[in-house]
Short mmCIF file of N, CA, C and O in Angstrom, two decimals:
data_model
loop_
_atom_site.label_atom_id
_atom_site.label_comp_id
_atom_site.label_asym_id
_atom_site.label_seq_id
_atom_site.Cartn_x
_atom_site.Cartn_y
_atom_site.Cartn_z
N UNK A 297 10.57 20.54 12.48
CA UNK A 297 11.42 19.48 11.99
C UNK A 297 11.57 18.42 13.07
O UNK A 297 11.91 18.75 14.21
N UNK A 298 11.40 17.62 12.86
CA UNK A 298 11.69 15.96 13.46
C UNK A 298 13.01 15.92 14.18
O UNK A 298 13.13 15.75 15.40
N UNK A 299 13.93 16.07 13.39
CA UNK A 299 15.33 15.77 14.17
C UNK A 299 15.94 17.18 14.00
O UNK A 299 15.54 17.46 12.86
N UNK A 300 16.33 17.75 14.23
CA UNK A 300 17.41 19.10 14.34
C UNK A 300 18.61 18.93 14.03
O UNK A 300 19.09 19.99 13.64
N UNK A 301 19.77 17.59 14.01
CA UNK A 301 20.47 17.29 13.24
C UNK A 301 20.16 16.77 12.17
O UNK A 301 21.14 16.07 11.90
N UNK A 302 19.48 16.65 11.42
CA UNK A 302 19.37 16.32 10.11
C UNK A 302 19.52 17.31 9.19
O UNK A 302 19.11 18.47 9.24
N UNK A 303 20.15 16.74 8.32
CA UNK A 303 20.71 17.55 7.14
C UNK A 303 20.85 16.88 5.94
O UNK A 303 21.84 16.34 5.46
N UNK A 304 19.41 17.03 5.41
CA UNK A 304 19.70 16.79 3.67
C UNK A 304 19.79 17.54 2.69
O UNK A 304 20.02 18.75 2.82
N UNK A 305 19.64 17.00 1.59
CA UNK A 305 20.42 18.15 0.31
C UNK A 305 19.43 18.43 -0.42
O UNK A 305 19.48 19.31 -1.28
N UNK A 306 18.15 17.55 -0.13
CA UNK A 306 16.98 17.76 -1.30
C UNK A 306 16.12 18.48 -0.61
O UNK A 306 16.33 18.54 0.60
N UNK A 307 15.18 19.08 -1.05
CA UNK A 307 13.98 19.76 -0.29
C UNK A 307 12.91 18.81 -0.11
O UNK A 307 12.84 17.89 -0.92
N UNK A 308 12.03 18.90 0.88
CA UNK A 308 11.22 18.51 1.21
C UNK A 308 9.64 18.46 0.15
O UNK A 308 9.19 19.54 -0.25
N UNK A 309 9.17 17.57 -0.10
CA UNK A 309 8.43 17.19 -1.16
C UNK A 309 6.85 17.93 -0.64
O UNK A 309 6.81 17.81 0.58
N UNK A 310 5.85 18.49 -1.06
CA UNK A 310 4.52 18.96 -0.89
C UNK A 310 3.97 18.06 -1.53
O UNK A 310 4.17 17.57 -2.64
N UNK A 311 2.97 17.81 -0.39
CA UNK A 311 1.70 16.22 -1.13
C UNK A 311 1.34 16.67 -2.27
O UNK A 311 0.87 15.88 -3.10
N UNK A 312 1.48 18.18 -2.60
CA UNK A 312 0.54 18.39 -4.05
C UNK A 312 1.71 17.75 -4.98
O UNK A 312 1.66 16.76 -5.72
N UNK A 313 2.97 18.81 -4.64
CA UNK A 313 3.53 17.75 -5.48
C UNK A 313 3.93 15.82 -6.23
O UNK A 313 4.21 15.22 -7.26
N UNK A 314 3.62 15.59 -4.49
CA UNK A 314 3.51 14.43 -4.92
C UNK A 314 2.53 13.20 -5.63
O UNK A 314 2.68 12.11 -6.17
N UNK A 315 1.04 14.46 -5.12
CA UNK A 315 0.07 14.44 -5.59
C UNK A 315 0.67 13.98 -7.93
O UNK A 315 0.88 13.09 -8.75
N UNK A 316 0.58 15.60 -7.69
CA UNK A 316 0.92 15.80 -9.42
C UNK A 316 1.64 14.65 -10.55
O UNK A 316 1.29 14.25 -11.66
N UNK A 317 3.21 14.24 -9.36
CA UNK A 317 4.17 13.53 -9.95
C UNK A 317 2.96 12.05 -9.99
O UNK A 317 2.80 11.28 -10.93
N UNK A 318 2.42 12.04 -8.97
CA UNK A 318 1.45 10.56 -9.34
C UNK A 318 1.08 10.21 -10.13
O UNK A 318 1.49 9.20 -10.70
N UNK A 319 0.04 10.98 -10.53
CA UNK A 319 -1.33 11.67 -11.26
C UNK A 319 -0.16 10.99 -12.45
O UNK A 319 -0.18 9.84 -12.89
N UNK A 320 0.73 11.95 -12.75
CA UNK A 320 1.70 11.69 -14.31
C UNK A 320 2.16 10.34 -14.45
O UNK A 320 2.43 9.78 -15.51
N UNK A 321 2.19 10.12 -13.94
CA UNK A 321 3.12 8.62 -13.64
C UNK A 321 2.05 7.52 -13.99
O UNK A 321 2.23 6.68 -14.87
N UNK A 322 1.08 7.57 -13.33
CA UNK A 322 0.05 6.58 -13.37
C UNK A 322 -0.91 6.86 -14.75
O UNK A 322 -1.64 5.96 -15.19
N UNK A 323 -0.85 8.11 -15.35
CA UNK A 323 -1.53 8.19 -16.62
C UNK A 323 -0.13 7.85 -17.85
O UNK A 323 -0.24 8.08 -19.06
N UNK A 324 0.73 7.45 -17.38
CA UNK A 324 1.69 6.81 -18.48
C UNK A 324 1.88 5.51 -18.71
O UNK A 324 1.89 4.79 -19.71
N UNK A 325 2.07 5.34 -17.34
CA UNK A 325 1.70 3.54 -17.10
C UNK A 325 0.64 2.73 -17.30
O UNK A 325 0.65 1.54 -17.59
N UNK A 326 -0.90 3.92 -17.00
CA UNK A 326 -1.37 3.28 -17.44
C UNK A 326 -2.77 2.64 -16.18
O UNK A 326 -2.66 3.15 -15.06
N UNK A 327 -3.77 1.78 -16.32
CA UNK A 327 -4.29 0.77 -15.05
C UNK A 327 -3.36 -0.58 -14.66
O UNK A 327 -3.06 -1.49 -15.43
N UNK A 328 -3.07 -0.48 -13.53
CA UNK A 328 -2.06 -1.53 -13.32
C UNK A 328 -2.98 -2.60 -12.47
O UNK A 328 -3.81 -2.47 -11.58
N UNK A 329 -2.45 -3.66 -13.13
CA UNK A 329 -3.75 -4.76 -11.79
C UNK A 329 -2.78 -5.50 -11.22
O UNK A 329 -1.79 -6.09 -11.66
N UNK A 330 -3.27 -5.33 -10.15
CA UNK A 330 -1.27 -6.20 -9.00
C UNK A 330 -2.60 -8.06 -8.79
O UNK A 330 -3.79 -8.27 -9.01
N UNK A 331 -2.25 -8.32 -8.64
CA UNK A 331 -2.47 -9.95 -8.54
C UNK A 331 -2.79 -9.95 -6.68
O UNK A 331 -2.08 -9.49 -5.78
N UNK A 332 -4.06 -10.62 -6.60
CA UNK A 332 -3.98 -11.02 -5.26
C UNK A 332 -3.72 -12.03 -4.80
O UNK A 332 -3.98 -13.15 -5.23
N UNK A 333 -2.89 -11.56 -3.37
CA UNK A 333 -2.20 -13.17 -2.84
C UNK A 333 -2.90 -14.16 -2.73
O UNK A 333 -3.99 -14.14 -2.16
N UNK A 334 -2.48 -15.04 -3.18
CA UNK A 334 -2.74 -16.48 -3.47
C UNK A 334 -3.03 -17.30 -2.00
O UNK A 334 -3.96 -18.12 -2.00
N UNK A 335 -2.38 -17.12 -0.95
CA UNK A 335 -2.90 -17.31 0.47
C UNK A 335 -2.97 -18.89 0.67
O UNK A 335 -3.88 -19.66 0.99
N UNK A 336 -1.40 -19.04 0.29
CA UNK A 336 -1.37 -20.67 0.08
C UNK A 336 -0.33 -20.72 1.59
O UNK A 336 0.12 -21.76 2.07
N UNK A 337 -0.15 -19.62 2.04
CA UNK A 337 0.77 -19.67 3.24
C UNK A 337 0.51 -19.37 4.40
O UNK A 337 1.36 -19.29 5.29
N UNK A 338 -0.77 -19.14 4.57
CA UNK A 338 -1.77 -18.67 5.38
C UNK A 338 -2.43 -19.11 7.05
O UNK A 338 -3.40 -19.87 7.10
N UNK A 339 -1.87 -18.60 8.25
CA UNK A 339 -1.77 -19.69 9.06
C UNK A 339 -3.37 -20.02 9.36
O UNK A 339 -4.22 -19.39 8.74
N UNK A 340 -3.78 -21.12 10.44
CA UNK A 340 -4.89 -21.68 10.60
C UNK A 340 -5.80 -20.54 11.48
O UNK A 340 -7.01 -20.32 11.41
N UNK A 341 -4.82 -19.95 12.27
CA UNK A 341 -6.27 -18.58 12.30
C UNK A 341 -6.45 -17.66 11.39
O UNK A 341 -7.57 -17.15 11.54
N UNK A 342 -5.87 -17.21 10.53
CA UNK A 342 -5.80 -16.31 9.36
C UNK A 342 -6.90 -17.03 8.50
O UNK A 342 -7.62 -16.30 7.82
N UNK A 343 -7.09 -18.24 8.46
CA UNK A 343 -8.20 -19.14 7.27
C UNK A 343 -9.10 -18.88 8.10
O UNK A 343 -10.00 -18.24 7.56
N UNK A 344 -9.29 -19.12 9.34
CA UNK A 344 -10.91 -19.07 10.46
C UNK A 344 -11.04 -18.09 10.38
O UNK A 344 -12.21 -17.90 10.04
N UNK A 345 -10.14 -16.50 10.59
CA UNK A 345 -10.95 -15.55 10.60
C UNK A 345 -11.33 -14.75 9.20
O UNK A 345 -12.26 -13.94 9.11
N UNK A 346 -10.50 -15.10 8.20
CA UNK A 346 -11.57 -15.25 6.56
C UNK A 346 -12.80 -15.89 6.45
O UNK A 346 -13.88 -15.71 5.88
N UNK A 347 -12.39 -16.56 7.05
CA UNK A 347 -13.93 -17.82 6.94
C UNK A 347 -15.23 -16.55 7.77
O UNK A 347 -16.02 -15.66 7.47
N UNK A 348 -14.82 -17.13 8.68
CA UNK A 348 -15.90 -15.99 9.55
C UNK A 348 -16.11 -14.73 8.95
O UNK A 348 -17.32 -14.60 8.75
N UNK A 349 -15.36 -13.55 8.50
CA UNK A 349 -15.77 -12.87 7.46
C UNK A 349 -16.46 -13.08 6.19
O UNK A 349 -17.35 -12.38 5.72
N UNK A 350 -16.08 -13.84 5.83
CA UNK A 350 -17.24 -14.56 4.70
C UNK A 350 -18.38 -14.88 4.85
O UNK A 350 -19.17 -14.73 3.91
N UNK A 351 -18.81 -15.43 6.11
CA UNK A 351 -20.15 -15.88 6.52
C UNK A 351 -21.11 -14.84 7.03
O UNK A 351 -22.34 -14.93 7.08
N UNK A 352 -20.30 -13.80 7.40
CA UNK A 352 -21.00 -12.25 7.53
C UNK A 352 -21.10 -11.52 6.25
O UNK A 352 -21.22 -10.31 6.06
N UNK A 353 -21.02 -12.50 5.41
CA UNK A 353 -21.00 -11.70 3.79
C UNK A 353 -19.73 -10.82 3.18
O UNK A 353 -19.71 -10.33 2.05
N UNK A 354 -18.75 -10.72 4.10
CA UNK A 354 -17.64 -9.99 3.87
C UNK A 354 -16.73 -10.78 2.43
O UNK A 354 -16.64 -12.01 2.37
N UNK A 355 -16.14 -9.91 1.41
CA UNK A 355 -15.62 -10.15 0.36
C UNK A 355 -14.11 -10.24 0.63
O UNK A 355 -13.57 -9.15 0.46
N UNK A 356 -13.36 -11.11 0.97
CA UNK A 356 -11.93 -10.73 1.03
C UNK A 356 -11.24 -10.97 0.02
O UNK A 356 -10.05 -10.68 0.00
#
């Protein structure tokens, strides 16, 4: 354990479980498509080093 005073009330979650609860969750909801940022806020080295990835063929 991490801290030795800590004391919570819930049990500690197993990746399978969290695995499982996913798995359910995401076959109810469904394919979700999140929107990519628009990159209208983007400072001037953040654009050069896209750029330069791009010219190495990189897809951002």
């Amino acid at each position: 354990m991490a801290f030795k005073t800590l004391q919570t009330k819930t049990e500690a979650t197993t990746l399978e479980a969290m695995s499982t609860r996913l798995a359910a969750r995401r076959a109810e909801i469904g394919d979700v498509e999140v929107p990519r940022n628009s990159g209208k806020r983007r400072t001037a080295s953040k654009r050069a080093l896209l750029a330069e990835i791009e010219k190495l063929g990189g897809d951002w």
